[in-house]
Coordinates of C-alpha atoms and ligand atoms in Angstrom, one line a residue:
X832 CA -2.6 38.0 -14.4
X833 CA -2.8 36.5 -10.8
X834 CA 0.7 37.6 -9.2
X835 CA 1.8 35.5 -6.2
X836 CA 5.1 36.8 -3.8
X837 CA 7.3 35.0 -1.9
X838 CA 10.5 35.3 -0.2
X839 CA 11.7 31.8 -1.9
X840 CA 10.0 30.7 -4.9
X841 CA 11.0 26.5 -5.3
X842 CA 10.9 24.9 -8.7
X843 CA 10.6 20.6 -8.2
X844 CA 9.5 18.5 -5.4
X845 CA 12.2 16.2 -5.7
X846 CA 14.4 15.8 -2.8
X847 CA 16.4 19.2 -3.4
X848 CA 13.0 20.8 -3.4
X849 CA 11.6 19.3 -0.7
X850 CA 14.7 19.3 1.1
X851 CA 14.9 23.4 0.7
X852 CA 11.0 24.1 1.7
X853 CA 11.8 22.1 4.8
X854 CA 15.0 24.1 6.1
X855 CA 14.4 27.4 4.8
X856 CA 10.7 27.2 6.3
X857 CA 12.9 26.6 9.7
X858 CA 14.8 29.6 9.2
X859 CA 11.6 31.7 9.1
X860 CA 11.3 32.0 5.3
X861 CA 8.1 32.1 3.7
X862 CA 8.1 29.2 0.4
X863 CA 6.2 28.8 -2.6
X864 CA 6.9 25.5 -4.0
X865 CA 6.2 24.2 -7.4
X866 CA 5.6 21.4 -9.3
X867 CA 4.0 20.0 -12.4
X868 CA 2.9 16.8 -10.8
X869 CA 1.4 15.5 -8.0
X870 CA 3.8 15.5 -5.1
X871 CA 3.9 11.7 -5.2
X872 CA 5.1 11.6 -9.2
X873 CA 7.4 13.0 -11.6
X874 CA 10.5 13.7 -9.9
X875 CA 13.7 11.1 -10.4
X876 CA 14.1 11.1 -6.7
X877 CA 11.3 9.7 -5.7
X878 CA 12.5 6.2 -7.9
X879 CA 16.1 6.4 -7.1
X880 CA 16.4 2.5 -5.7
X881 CA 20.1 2.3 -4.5
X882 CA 20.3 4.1 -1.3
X883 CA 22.2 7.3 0.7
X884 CA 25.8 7.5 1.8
X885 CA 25.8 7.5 5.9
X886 CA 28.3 5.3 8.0
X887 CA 28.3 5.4 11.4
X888 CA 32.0 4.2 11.4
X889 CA 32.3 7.8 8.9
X890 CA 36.0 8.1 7.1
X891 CA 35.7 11.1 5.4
X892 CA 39.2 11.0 4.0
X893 CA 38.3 8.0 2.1
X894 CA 35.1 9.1 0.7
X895 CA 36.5 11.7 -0.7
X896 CA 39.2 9.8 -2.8
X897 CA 35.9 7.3 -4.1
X898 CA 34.4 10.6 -5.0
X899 CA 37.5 11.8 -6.5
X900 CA 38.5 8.5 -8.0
X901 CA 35.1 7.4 -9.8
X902 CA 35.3 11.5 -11.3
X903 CA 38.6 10.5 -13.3
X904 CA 40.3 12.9 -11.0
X905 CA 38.2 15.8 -12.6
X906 CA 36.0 16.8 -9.1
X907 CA 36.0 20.3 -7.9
X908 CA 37.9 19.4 -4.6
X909 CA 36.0 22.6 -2.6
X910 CA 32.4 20.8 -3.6
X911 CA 33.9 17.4 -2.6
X912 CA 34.8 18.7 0.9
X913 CA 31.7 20.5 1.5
X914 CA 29.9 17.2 0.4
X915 CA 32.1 14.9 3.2
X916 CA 31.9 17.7 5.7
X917 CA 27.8 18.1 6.0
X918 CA 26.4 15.1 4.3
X919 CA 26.6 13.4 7.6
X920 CA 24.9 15.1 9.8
X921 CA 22.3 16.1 7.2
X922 CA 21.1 12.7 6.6
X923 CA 21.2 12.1 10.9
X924 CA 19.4 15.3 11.7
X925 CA 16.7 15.3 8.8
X926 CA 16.1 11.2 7.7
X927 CA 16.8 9.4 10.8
X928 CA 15.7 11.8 13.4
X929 CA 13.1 14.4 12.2
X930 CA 11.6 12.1 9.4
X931 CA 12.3 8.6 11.0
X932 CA 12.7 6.9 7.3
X933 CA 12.5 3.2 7.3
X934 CA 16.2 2.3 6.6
X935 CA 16.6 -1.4 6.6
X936 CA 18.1 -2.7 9.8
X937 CA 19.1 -5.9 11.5
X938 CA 17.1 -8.0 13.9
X939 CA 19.2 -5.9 16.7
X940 CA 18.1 -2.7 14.7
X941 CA 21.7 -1.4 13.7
X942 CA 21.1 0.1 10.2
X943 CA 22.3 -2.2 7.4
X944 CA 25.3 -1.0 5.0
X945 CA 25.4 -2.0 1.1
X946 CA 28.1 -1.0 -1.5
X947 CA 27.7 0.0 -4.8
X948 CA 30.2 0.6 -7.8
X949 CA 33.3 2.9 -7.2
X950 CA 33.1 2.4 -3.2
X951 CA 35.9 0.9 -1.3
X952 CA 33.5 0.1 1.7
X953 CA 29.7 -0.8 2.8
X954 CA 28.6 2.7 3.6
X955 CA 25.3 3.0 1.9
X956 CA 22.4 3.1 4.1
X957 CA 18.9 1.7 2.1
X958 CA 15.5 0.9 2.6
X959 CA 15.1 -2.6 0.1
X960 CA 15.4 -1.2 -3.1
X961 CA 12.7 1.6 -3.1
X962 CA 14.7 4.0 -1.1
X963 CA 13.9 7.3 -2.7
X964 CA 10.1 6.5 -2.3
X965 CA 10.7 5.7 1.3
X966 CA 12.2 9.4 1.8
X967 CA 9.9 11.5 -0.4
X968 CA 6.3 9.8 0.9
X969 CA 8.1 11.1 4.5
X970 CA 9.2 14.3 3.8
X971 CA 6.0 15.4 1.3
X972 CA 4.0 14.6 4.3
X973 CA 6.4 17.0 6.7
X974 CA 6.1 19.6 3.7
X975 CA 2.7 19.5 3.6
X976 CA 2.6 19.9 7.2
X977 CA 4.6 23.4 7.2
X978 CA 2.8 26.3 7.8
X979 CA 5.2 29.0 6.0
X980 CA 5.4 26.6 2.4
X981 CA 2.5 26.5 0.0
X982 CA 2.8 23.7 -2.3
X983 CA 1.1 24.6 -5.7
X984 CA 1.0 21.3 -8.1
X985 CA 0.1 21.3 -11.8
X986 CA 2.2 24.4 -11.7
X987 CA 4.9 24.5 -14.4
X988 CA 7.8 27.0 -14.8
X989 CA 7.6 28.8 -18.2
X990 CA 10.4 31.4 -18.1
X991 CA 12.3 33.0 -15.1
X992 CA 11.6 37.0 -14.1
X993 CA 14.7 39.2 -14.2
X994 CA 14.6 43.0 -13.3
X995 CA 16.2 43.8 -17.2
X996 CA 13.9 41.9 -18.9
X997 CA 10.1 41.9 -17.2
X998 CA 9.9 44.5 -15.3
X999 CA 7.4 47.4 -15.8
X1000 CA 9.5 49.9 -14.9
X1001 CA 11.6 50.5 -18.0
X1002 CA 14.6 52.0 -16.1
X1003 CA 14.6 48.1 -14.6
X1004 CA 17.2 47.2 -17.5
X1005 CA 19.9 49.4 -16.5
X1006 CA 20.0 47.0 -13.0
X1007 CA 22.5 43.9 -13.3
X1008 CA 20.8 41.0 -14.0
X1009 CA 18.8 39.8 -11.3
X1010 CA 16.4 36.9 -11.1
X1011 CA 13.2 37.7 -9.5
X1012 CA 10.5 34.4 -9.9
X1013 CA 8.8 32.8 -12.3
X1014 CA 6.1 33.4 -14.7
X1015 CA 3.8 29.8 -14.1
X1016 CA 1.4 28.0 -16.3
X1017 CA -1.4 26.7 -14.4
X1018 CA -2.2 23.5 -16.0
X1019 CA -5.4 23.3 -14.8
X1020 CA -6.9 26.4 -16.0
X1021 CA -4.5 27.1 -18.4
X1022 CA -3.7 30.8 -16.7
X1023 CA 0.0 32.1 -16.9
X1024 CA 0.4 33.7 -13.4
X1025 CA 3.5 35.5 -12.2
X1026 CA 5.1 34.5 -9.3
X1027 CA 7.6 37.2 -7.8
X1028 CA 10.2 36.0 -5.3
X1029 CA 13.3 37.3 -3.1
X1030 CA 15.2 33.9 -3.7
X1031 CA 14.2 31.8 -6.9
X1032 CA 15.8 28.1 -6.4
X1033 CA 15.8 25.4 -9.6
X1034 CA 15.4 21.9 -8.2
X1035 CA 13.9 20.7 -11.8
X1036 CA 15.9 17.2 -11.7
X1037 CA 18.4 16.2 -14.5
X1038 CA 17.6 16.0 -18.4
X1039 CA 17.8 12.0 -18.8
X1040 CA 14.4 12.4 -21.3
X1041 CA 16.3 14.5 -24.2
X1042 CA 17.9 10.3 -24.6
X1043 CA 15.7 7.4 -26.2
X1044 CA 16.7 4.7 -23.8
X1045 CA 16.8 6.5 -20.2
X1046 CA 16.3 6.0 -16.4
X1047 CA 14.2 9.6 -15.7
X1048 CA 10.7 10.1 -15.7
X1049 CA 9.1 11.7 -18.0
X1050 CA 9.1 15.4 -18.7
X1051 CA 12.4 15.4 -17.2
X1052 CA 14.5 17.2 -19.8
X1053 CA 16.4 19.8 -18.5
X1054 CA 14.5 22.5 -17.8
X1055 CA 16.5 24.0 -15.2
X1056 CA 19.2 24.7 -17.1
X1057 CA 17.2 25.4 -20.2
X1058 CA 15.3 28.5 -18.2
X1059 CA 18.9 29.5 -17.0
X1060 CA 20.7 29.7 -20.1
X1061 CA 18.0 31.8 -21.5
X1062 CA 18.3 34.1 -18.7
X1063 CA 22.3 34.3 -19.4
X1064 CA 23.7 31.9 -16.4
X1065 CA 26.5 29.7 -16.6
X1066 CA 25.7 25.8 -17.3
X1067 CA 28.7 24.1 -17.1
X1068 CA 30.0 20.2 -17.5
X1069 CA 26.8 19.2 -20.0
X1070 CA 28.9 17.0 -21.5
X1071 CA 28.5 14.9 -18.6
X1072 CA 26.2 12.6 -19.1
X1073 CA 26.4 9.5 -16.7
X1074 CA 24.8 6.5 -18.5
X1075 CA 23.7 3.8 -15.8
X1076 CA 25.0 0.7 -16.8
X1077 CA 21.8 -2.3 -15.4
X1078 CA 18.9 -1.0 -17.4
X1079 CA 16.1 -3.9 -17.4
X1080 CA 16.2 -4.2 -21.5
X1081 CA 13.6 -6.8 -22.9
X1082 CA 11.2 -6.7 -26.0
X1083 CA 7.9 -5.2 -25.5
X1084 CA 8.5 -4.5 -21.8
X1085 CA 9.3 -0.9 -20.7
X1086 CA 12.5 0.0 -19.6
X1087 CA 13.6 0.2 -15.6
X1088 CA 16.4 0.8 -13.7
X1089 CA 17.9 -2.5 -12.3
X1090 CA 19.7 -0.8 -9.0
X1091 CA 23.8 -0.8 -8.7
X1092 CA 23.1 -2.1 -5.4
X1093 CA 22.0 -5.7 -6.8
X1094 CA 26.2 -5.6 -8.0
X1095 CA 26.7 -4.6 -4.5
X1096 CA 24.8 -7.9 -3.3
X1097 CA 26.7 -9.8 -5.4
X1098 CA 25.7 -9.4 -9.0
X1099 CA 28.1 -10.2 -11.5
X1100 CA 27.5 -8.9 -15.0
X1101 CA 28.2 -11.6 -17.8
X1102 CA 27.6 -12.1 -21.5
X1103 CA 24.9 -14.3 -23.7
X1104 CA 27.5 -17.1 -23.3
X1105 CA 27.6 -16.8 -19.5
X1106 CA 31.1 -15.2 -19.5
X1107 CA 32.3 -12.8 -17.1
X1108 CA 33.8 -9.3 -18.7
X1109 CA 34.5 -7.2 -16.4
X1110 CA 37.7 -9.0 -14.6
X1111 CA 39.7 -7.5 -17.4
X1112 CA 38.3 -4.3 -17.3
X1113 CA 38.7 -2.9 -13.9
X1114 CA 40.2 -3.8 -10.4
X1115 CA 36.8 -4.3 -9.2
X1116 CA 35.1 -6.2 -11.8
X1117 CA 31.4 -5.6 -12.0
X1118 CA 31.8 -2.8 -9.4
X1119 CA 34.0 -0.6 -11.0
X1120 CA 33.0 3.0 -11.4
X1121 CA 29.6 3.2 -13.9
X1122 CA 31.3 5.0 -16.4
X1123 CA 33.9 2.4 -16.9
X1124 CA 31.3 -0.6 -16.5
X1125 CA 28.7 1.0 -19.3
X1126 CA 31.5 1.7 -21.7
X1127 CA 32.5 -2.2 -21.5
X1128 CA 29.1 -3.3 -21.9
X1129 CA 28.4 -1.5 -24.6
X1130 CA 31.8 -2.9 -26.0
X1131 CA 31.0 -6.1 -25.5
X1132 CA 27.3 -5.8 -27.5
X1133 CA 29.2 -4.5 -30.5
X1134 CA 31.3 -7.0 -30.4
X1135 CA 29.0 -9.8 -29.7
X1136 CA 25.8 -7.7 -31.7
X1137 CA 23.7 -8.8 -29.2
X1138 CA 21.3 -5.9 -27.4
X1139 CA 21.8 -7.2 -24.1
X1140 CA 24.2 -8.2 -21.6
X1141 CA 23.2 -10.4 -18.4
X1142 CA 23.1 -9.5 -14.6
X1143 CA 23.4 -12.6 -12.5
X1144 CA 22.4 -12.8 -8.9
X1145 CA 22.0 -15.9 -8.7
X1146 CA 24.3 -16.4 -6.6
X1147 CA 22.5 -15.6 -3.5
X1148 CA 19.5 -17.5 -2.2
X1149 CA 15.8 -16.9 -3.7
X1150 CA 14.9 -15.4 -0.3
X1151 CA 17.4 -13.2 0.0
X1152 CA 16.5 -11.2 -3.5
X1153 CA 13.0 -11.3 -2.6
X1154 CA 13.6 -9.8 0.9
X1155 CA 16.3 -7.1 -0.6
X1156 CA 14.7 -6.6 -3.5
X1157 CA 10.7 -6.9 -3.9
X1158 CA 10.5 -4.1 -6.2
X1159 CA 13.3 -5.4 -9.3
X1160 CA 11.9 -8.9 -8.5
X1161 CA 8.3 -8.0 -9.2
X1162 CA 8.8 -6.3 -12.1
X1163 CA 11.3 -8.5 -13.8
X1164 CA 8.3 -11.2 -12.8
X1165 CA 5.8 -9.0 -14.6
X1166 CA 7.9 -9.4 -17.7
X1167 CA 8.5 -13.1 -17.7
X1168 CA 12.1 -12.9 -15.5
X1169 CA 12.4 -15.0 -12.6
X1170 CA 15.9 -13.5 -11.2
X1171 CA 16.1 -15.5 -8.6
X1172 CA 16.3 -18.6 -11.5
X1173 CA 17.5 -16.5 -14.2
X1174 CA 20.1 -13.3 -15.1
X1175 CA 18.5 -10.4 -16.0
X1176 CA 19.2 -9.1 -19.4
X1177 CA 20.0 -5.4 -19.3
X1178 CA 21.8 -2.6 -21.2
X1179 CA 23.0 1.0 -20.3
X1180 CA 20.8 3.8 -20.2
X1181 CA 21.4 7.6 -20.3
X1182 CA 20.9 8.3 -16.0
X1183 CA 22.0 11.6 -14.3
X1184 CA 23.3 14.6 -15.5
X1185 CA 26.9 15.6 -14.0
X1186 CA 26.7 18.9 -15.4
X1187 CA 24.0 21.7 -14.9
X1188 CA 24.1 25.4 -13.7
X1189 CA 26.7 26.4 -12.5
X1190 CA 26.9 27.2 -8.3
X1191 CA 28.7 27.7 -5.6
X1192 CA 28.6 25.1 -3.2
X1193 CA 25.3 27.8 -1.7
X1194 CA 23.8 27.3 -4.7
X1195 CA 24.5 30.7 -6.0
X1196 CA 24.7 30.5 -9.7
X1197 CA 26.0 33.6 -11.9
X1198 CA 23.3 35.0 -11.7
X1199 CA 21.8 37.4 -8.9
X1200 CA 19.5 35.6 -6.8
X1201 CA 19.3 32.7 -8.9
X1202 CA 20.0 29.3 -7.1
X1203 CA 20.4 25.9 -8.2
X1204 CA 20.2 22.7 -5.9
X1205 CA 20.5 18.9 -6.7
X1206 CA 21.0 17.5 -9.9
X1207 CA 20.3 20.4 -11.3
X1208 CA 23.0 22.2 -10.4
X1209 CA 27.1 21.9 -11.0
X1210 CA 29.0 22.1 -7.8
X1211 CA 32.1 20.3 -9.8
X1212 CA 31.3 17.8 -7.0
X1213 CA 31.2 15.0 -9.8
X1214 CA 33.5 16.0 -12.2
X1215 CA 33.6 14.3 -15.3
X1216 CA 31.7 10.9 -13.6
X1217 CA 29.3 10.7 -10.5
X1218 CA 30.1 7.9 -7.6
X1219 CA 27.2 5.7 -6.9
X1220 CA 24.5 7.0 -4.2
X1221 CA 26.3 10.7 -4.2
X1222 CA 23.0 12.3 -5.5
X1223 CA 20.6 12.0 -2.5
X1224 CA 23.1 13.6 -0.7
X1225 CA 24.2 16.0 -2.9
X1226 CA 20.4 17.1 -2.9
X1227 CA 20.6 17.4 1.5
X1228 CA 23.5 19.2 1.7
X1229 CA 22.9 21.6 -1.0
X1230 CA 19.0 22.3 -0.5
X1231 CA 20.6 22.5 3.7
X1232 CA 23.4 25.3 2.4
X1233 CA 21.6 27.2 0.7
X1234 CA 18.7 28.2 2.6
X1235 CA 21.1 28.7 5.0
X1236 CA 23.0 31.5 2.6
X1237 CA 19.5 32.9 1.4
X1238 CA 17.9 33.4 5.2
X1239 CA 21.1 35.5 5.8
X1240 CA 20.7 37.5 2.6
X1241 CA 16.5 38.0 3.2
X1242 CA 17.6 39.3 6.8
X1243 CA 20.5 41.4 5.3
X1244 CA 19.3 42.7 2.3
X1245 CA 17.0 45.3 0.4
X1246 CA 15.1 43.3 -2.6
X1247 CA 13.7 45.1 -5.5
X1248 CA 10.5 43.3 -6.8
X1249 CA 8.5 45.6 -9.0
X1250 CA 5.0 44.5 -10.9
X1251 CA 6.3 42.6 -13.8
X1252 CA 4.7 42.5 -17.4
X1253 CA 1.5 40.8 -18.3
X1254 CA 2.4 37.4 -20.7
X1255 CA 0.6 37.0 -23.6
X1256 CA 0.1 33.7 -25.5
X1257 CA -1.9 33.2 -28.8
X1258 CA -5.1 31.6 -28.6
X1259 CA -3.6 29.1 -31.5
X1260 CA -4.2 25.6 -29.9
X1261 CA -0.3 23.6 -30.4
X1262 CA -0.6 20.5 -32.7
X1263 CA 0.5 17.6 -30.3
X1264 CA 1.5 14.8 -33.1
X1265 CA 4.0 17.7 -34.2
X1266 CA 5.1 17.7 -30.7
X1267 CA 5.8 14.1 -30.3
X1268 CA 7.7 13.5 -33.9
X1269 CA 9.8 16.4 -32.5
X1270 CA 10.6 14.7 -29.6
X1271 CA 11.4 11.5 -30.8
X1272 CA 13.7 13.2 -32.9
X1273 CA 15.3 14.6 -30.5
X1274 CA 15.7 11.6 -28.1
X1275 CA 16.9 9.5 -31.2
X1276 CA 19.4 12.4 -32.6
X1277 CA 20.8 12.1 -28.9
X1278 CA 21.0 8.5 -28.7
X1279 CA 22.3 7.5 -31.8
X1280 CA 24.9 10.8 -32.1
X1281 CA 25.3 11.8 -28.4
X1282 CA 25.7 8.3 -26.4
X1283 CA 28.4 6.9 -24.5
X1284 CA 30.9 7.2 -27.4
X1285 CA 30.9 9.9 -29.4
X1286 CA 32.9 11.2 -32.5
X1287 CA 33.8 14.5 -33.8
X1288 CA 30.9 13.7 -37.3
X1289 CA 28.1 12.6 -35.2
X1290 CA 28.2 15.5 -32.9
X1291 CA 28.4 17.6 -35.7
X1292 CA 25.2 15.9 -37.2
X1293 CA 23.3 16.4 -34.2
X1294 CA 24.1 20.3 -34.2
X1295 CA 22.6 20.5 -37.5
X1296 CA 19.3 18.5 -36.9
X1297 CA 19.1 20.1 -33.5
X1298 CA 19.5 23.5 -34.8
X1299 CA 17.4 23.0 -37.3
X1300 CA 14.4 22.2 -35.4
X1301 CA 15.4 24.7 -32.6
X1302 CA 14.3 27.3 -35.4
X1303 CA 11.0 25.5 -36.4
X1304 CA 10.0 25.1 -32.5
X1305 CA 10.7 28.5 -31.7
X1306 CA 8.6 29.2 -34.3
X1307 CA 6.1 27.1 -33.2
X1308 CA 5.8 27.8 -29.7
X1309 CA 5.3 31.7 -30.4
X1310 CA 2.7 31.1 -32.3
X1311 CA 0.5 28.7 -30.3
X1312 CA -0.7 29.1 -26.6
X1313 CA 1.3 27.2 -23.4
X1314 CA 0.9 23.6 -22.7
X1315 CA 3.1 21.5 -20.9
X1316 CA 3.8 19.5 -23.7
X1317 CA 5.1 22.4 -25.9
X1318 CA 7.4 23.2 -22.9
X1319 CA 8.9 20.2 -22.8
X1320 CA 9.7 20.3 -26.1
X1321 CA 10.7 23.7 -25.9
X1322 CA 13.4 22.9 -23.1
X1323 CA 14.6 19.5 -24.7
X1324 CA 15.8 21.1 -27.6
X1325 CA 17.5 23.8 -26.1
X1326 CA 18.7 21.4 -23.4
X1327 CA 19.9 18.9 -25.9
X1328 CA 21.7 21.7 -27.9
X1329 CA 23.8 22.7 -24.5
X1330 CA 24.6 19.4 -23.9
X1331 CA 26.0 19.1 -28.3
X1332 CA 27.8 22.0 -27.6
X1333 CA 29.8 21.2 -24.7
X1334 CA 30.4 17.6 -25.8
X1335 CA 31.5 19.5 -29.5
X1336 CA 34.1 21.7 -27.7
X1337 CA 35.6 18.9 -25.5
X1338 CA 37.5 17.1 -27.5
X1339 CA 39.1 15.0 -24.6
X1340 CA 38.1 11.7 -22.9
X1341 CA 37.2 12.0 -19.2
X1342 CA 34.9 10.1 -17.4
X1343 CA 31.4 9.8 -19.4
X1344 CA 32.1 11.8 -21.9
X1345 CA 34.1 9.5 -24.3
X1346 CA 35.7 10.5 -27.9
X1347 CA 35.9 7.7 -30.5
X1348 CA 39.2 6.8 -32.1
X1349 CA 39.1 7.6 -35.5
X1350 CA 38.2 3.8 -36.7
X1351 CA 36.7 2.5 -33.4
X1352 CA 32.4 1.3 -33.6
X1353 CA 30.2 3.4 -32.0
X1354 CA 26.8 1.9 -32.3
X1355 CA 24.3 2.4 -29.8
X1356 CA 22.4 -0.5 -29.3
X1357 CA 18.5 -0.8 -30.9
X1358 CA 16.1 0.3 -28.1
X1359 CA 13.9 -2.9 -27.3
X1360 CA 10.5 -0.8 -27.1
X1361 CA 8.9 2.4 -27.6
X1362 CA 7.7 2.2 -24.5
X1363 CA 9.3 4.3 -22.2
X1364 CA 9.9 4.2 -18.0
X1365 CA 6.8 5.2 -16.3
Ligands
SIN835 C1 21.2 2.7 -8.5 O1 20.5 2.2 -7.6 O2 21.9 2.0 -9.1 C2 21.1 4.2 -8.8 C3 21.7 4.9 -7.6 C4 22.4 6.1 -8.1 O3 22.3 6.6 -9.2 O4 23.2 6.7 -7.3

């Protein structure tokens, strides 16, 4: 077995990932990052659309009551702080001057400000409506560029190392536990290597894929916080689950995330009868905070039973949307919606996971040299509901802290990092069609039981199908050799179950987590197409 080492391992090339190579390779550490993809693919960060909170005119005071606000008063004040104290100068010192991103800006070439739900000013810095893209094709370039980071794709994280577990030293297990890499599968020759690191960081993305109807890419089902609960860490907040509110929703055409920012523009949500409903919901109507605005669509379908609601932008000129937003007006086009002539019929969509593994605002989670960054990770910074655009930065600041905290304990430290055990797979090829009715169980048992409103029986169902076929792929997956497939499934399940459990024990309504009344109607609405975001 090949056996790589490392002073920081990285799992994801997202912007956490990317984020961490970048600042810890400027403190001197050496980086192996990780991904299953290309660079240029899989991670959720590279789609996000909306933008990144940076205002020039900064009033951190009033930031931090949106934050605080849109979480139902549930945010971990410490992570909130932290957030509003760095997130400034992060996004000034990495995006605008080391990686000169293309924020939109105004003919005098002041940087232009949007708003999106949840935020009492414009303080949201974009570029049109493809602004992750236009960070990540900049800063995979920089990280390519580094000498001290080796980016290894079609890599994919199987299980962590810990001393107790894999060493080959037997008297290992009497150490606390302590993370110490990864074993890898190589996708492209199908070889398990081990790679054996001072500092092993999770920036695996959120676990939107465990849901039918979702924003993520594909593959991204939790497997962050899958590989750290089987290692024993803390995953807290899982039941969490933000579900974004414009999801492009239209038979035969595959879902896509209809930005917040088009509300922000102007976009005023209304029903099949051209009704507003949202100026008796909230304060501020259509830009109220996401949990609040999904939970009222999705009222408003039962009530209606209609599968869609209507986003209308119609309101500002044809030029305008095509100059602020080529990407949404394209692919609406490509499926037969002119939204500069028409609303655009969308629905909520399961979106970013609140919870994760639990940190420190360093991303030290409980377990010894175990760190998690991004959305991966549970600061408390969102509490029971995320404010709009918080994630990008969420991913800068944390990815910035941490390397930070792990250069200081590489220089300060002694590290233990013995050979660890060879892996051993059967030669037993995995049947895929198994693996895909497995998953679409899963995505359905989590849709139907595990959406924006639950109830005490449903989540109770889901245990028992989820358990259920947690035994049978267990079984399955030790008896078959490693694809990426069968750890996907392997991680959705187990993710899935985490997220049953802690939406079982929490029997009160904060934020997105939402318990039914006893006779209230909870259907989710039919998914348009089994074809799923690209
Ligand atoms: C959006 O553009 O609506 C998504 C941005 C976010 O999730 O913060």
């Amino acid at each position: 077995m090949e056996t790589i080492r490392t002073d920081c391992l990285v799992i994801g090339a997202g912007l956490a990932g990317c984020a961490y190579a970048h600042y810890a390779s400027k403190l001197g550490l050496s980086v192996v990052l990780i991904c299953s993809d290309e660079l240029s693919s899989g991670a959720n960060s590279q789609w996000a659309q909306g933008g990144i909170i940076f205002d020039t005119s900064y009033h951190p005071e009033q930031l931090k009551k949106d934050i605080i606000e849109a979480s139902d008063f549930t945010s971990n004040e410490t992570a909130v702080d932290s957030l509003v104290q760095h997130g400034q100068d992060a996004v000034q010192a990495l995006l605008l001057d080391e990686l000169d991103v293309p924020f939109d800006r105004d003919p005098g070439g002041e940087l232009k400000y949007t708003r999106e739900g949840g935020h009492s000013n414009n303080r949201i810095i974009f570029s049109k409506d493809v602004t992750g893209r236009a960070i990540l094709s900049n800063l995979h370039e920089h990280v390519l560029s580094l000498p001290n980071v080796a980016v290894q794709t079609g890599m994919v994280a199987v299980d962590l190392l810990t001393l107790s577990h894999n060493s080959v030293n037997p008297k290992d297990k009497y150490e606390p536990i302590t993370c110490i890499g990864t074993y890898a599968l190589d996708t492209n020759s199908g070889e398990i290597k081990a790679i054996i690191a001072k500092k092993t960081i999770l920036a695996t993305g959120g676990l939107g894929q465990i849901f039918q109807n979702t924003t993520n890419q594909l593959g991204v089902v939790g497997h962050g916080v899958s590989m750290a609960h089987r290692v024993g860490a803390r995953v807290i907040d899982l039941e969490y689950i933000q579900f974004h509110p414009t999801v492009f929703l239209k038979k035969n055409c595959p879902l896509f995330l209809v930005s917040e920012a088009v509300r922000g523009e102007g976009g005023v949500l209304v029903n099949a009868a051209g009704q507003e409903f949202m100026d008796t919901q909230h304060p501020m109507k259509s830009l109220a905070p996401r949990d609040i605005v999904a939970r009222a669509i999705h009222r408003e379908l039962i009530s209606s039973g209609d599968n869609c609601v209507y986003l209308d932008i119609s309101s500002r000129s044809p030029d305008f949307i095509k100059d602020r937003f080529p990407s949404i007006y394209q692919r609406c086009l490509e499926c037969g919606v002119d939204i500069s002539k028409e609303p655009i019929p969308v629905a909520p969509a399961a979106h970013y996971s609140c919870g994760g593994v639990y940190t420190d605002i360093n991303g030290r989670s409980s377990i010894s040299n175990l760190n998690a960054i991004g959305e991966t990770a549970c600061t408390g910074l969102h509490g029971a509901n995320r404010l709009a655009s918080t994630s990008l930065l969420e991913c800068l600041v944390s990815a910035k802290l941490t390397a930070e905290a792990d250069s200081l304990d590489v220089a300060s430290q002694a590290f233990h990092l013995p050979e660890v055990r060879e892996w051993r797979s059967p030669d037993e090829s995995p049947d895929e069609v198994l693996i895909r009715q497995d998953m679409k169980l899963i995505k359905s048992t989590m849709w139907n039981y595990v959406g924006l409103i639950r109830s005490s029986k449903r989540l109770h169902r889901a245990r028992r199908i989820l358990m259920e076929l947690d035994d049978e792929i267990s079984e399955f997956y030790a008896g078959n050799h490693l694809t990426s497939s069968l750890l996907n499934l392997r991680n959705a399940v187990k993710t899935a179950l985490l997220v049953v459990y802690a939406a079982s024990l929490n029997p009160t309504s904060k934020g997105c987590h939402y318990v039914a009344f006893e006779d209230e109607e909870i259907d989710m609405p039919e998914p348009e197409s089994e074809e799923l975001l690209k």
